[in-house]
PDB file of C-alpha atoms in Angstrom:
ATOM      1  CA  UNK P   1     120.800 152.314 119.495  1.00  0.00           C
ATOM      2  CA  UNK P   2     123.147 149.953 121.363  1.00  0.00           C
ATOM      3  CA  UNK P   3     122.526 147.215 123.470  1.00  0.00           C
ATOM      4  CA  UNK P   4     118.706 147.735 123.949  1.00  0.00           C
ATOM      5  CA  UNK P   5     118.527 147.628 119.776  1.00  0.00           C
ATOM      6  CA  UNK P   6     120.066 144.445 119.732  1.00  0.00           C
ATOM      7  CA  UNK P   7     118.289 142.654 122.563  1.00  0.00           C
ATOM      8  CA  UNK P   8     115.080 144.081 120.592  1.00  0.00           C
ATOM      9  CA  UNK P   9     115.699 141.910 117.870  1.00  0.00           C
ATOM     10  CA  UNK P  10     117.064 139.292 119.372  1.00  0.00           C
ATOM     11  CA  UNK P  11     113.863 139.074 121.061  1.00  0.00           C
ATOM     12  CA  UNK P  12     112.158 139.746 117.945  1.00  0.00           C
ATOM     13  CA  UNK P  13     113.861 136.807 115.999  1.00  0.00           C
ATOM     14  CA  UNK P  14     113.259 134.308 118.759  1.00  0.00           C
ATOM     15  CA  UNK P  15     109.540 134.927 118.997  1.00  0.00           C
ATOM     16  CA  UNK P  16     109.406 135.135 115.010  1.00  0.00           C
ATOM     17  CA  UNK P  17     111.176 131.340 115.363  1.00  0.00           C
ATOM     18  CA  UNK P  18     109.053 130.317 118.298  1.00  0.00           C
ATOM     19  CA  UNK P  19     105.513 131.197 117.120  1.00  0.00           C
ATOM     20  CA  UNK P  20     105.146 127.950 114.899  1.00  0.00           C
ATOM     21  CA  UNK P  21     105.023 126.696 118.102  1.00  0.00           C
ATOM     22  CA  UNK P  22     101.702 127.787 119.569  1.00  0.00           C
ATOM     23  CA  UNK P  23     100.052 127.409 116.025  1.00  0.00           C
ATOM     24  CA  UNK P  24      96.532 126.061 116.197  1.00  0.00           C
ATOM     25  CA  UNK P  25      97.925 123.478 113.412  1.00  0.00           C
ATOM     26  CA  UNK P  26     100.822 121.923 114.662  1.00  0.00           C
ATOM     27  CA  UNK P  27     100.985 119.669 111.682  1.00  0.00           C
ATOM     28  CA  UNK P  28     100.724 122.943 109.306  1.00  0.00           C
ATOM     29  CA  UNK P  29     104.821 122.242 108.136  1.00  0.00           C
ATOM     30  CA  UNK P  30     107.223 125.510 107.214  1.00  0.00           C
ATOM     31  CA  UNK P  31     110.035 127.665 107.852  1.00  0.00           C
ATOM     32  CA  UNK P  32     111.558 127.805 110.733  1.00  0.00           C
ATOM     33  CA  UNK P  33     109.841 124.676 112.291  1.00  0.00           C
ATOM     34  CA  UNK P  34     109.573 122.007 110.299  1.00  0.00           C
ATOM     35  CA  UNK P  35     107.788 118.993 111.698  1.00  0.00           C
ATOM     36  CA  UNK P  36     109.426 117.209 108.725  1.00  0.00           C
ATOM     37  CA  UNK P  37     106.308 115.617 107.025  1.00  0.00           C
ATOM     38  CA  UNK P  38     108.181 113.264 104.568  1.00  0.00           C
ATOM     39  CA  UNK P  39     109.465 111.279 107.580  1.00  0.00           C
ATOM     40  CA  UNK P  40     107.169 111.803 110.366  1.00  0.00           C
ATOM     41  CA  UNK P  41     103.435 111.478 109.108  1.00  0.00           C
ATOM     42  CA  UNK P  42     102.212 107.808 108.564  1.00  0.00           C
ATOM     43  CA  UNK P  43     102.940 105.994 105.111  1.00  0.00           C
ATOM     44  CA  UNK P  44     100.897 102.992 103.784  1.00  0.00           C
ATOM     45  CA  UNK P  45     102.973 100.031 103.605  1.00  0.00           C
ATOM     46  CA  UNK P  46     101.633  98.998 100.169  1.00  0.00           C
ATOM     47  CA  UNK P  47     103.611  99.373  97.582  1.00  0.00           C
ATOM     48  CA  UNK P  48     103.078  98.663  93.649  1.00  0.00           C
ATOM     49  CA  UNK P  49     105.786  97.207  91.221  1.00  0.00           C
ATOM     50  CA  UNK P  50     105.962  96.833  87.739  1.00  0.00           C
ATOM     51  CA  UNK P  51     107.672  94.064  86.237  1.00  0.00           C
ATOM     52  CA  UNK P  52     108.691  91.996  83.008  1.00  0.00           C
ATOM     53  CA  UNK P  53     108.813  88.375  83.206  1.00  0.00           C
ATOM     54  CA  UNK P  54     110.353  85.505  81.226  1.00  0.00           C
ATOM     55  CA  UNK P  55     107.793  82.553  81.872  1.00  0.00           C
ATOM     56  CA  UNK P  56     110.039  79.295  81.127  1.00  0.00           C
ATOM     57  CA  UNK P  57     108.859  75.949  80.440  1.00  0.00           C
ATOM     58  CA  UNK P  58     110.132  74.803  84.297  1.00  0.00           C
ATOM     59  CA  UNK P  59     107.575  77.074  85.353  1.00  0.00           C
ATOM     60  CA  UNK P  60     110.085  79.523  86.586  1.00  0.00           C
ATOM     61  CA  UNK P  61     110.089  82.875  85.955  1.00  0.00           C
ATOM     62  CA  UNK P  62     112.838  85.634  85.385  1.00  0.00           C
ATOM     63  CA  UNK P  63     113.140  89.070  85.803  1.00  0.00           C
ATOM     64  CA  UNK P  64     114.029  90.234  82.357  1.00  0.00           C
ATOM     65  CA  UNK P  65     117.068  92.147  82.061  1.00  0.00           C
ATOM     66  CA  UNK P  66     116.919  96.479  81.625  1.00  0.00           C
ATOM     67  CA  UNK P  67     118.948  96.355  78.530  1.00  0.00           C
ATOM     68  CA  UNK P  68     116.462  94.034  76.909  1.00  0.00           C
ATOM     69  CA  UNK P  69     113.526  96.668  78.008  1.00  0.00           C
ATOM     70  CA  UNK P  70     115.326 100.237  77.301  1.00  0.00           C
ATOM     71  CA  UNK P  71     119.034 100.284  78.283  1.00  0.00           C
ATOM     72  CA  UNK P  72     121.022  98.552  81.398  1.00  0.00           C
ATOM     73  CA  UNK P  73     119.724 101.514  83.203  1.00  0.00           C
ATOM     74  CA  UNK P  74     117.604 100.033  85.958  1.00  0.00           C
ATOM     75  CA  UNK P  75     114.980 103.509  86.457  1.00  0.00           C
ATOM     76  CA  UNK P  76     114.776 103.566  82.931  1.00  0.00           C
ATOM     77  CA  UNK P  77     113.609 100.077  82.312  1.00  0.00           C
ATOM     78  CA  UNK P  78     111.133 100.882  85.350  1.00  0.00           C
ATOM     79  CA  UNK P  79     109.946 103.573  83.901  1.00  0.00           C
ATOM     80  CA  UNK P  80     109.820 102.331  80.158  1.00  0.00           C
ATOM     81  CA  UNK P  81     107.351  99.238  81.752  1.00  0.00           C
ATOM     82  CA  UNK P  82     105.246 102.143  84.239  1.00  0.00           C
ATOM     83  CA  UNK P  83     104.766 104.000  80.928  1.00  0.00           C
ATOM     84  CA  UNK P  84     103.174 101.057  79.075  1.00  0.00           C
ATOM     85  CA  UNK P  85     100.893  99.783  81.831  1.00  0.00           C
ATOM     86  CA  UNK P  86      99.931 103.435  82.595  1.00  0.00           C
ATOM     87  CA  UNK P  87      99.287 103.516  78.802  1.00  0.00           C
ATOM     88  CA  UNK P  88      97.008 100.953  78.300  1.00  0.00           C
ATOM     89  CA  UNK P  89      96.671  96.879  77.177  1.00  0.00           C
ATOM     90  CA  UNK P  90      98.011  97.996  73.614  1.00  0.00           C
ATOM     91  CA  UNK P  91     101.021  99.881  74.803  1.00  0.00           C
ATOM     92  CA  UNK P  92     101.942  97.194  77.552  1.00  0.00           C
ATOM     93  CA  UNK P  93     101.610  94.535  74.616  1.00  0.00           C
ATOM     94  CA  UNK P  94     103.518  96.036  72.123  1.00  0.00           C
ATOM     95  CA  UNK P  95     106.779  96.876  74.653  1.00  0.00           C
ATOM     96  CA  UNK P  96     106.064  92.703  75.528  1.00  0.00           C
ATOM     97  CA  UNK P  97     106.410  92.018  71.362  1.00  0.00           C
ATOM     98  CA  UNK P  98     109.183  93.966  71.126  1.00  0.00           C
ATOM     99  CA  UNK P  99     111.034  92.669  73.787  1.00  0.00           C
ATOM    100  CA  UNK P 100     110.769  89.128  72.928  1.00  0.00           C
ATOM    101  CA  UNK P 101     112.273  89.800  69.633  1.00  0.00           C
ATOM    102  CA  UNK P 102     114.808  90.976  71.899  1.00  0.00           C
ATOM    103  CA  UNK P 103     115.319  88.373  74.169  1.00  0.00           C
ATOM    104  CA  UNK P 104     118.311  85.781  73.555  1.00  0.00           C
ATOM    105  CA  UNK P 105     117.906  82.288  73.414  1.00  0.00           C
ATOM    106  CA  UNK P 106     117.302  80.315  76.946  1.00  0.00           C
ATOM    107  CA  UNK P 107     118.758  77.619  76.217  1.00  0.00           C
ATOM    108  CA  UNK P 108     118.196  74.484  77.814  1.00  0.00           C
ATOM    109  CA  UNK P 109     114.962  75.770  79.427  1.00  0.00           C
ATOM    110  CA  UNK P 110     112.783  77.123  77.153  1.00  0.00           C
ATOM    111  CA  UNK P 111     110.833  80.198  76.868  1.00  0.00           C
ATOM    112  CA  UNK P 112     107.156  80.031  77.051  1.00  0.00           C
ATOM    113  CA  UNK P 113     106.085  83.396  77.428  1.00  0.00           C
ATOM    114  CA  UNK P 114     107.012  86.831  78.883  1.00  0.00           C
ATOM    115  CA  UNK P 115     104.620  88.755  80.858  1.00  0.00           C
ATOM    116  CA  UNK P 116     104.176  92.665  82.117  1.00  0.00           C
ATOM    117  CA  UNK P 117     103.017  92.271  85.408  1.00  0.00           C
ATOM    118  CA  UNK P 118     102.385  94.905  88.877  1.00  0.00           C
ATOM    119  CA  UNK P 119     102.633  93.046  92.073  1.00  0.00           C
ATOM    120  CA  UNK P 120     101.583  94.409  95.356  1.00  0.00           C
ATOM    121  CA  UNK P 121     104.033  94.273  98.278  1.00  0.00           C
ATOM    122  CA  UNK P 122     103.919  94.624 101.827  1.00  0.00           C
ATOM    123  CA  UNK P 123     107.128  96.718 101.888  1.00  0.00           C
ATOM    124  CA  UNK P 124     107.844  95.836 105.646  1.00  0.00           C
ATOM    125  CA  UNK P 125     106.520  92.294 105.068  1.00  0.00           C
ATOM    126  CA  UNK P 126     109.193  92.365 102.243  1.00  0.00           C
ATOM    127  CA  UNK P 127     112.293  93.183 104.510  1.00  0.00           C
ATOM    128  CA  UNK P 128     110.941  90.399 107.072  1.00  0.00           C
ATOM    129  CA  UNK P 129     111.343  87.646 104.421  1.00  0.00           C
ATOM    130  CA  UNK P 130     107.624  87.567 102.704  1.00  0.00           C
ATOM    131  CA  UNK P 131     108.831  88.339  98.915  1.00  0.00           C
ATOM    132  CA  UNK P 132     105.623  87.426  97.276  1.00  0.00           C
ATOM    133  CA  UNK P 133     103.702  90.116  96.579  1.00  0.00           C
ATOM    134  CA  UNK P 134     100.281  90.353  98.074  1.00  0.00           C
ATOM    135  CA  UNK P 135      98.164  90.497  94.907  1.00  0.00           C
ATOM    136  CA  UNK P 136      99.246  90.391  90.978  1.00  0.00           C
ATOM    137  CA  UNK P 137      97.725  91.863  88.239  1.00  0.00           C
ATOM    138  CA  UNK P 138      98.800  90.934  84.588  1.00  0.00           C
ATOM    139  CA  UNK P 139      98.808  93.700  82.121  1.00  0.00           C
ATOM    140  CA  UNK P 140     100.084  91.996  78.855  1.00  0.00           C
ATOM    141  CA  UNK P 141     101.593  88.241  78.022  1.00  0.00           C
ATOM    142  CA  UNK P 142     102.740  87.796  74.397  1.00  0.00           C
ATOM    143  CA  UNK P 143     104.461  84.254  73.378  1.00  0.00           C
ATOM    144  CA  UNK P 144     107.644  83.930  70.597  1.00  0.00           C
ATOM    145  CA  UNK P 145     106.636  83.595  67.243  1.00  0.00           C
ATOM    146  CA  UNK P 146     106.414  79.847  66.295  1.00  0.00           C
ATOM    147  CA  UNK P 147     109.913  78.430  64.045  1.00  0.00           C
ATOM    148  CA  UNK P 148     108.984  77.279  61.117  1.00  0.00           C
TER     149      UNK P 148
END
């Protein structure tokens, strides 16, 4: 067996490794060449986000906090809103009800409303400075119950 054994595999295992190579899809991705897919193929640079918003009476609006949504986990309050919109007008406005019961007083500006919202964002737009999102569409608003 000897030498001639192991250059026999040698060779063997090198043309096993090489013949992803001179595949008639080169884009075909696997084991032992990789064209790594997740980095290299083209992404869109759309990207949707669902939020919850305080509307105050300045006209400003706030990010409501995760522990007011779920718990001060930040993927959890992201998904607890994804789950509502995904679930439907009802869903998205009962999560809005409940959270305004939730919400603390903002003092001195008021709160007018609170809204579930997904914007649109050009993710490399985003990083260049253009924060608002490209189109908005609301899924729920709900207002605090009037003091008697």
């Amino acid at each position: 067996m000897g030498r001639p054994y192991a250059y026999l595999v040698t060779l063997v295992l090198v043309g096993a490794t090489a013949m992803p190579l001179f595949r008639a899809d080169v884009n075909r991705d696997g084991f032992p060449v990789s064209t790594y897919p997740m980095f290299s193929d083209r992404r869109p640079t759309a990207m949707s986000v669902g939020s919850l918003f305080a509307v105050l009476d300045d006209g400003s609006r706030e990010i409501v906090a995760p522990q007011l949504i779920a718990n001060s986990e930040v993927l959890q309050a992201n998904a607890t809103i994804q789950r509502a919109i995904h679930s439907g007008p009802r869903a998205a406005l009962a999560l809005c009800k409940k959270v305004i019961k939730r919400l603390p007083s903002y003092a001195p500006r008021a709160l007018i409303s609170l809204e579930i919202v997904t914007g649109t964002y050009d993710a490399v737009k985003y990083f260049e400075g253009h924060t608002e999102p490209t189109r908005t569409v609301t899924h729920a608003r709900c207002w605090p119950e009037a003091k008697p």
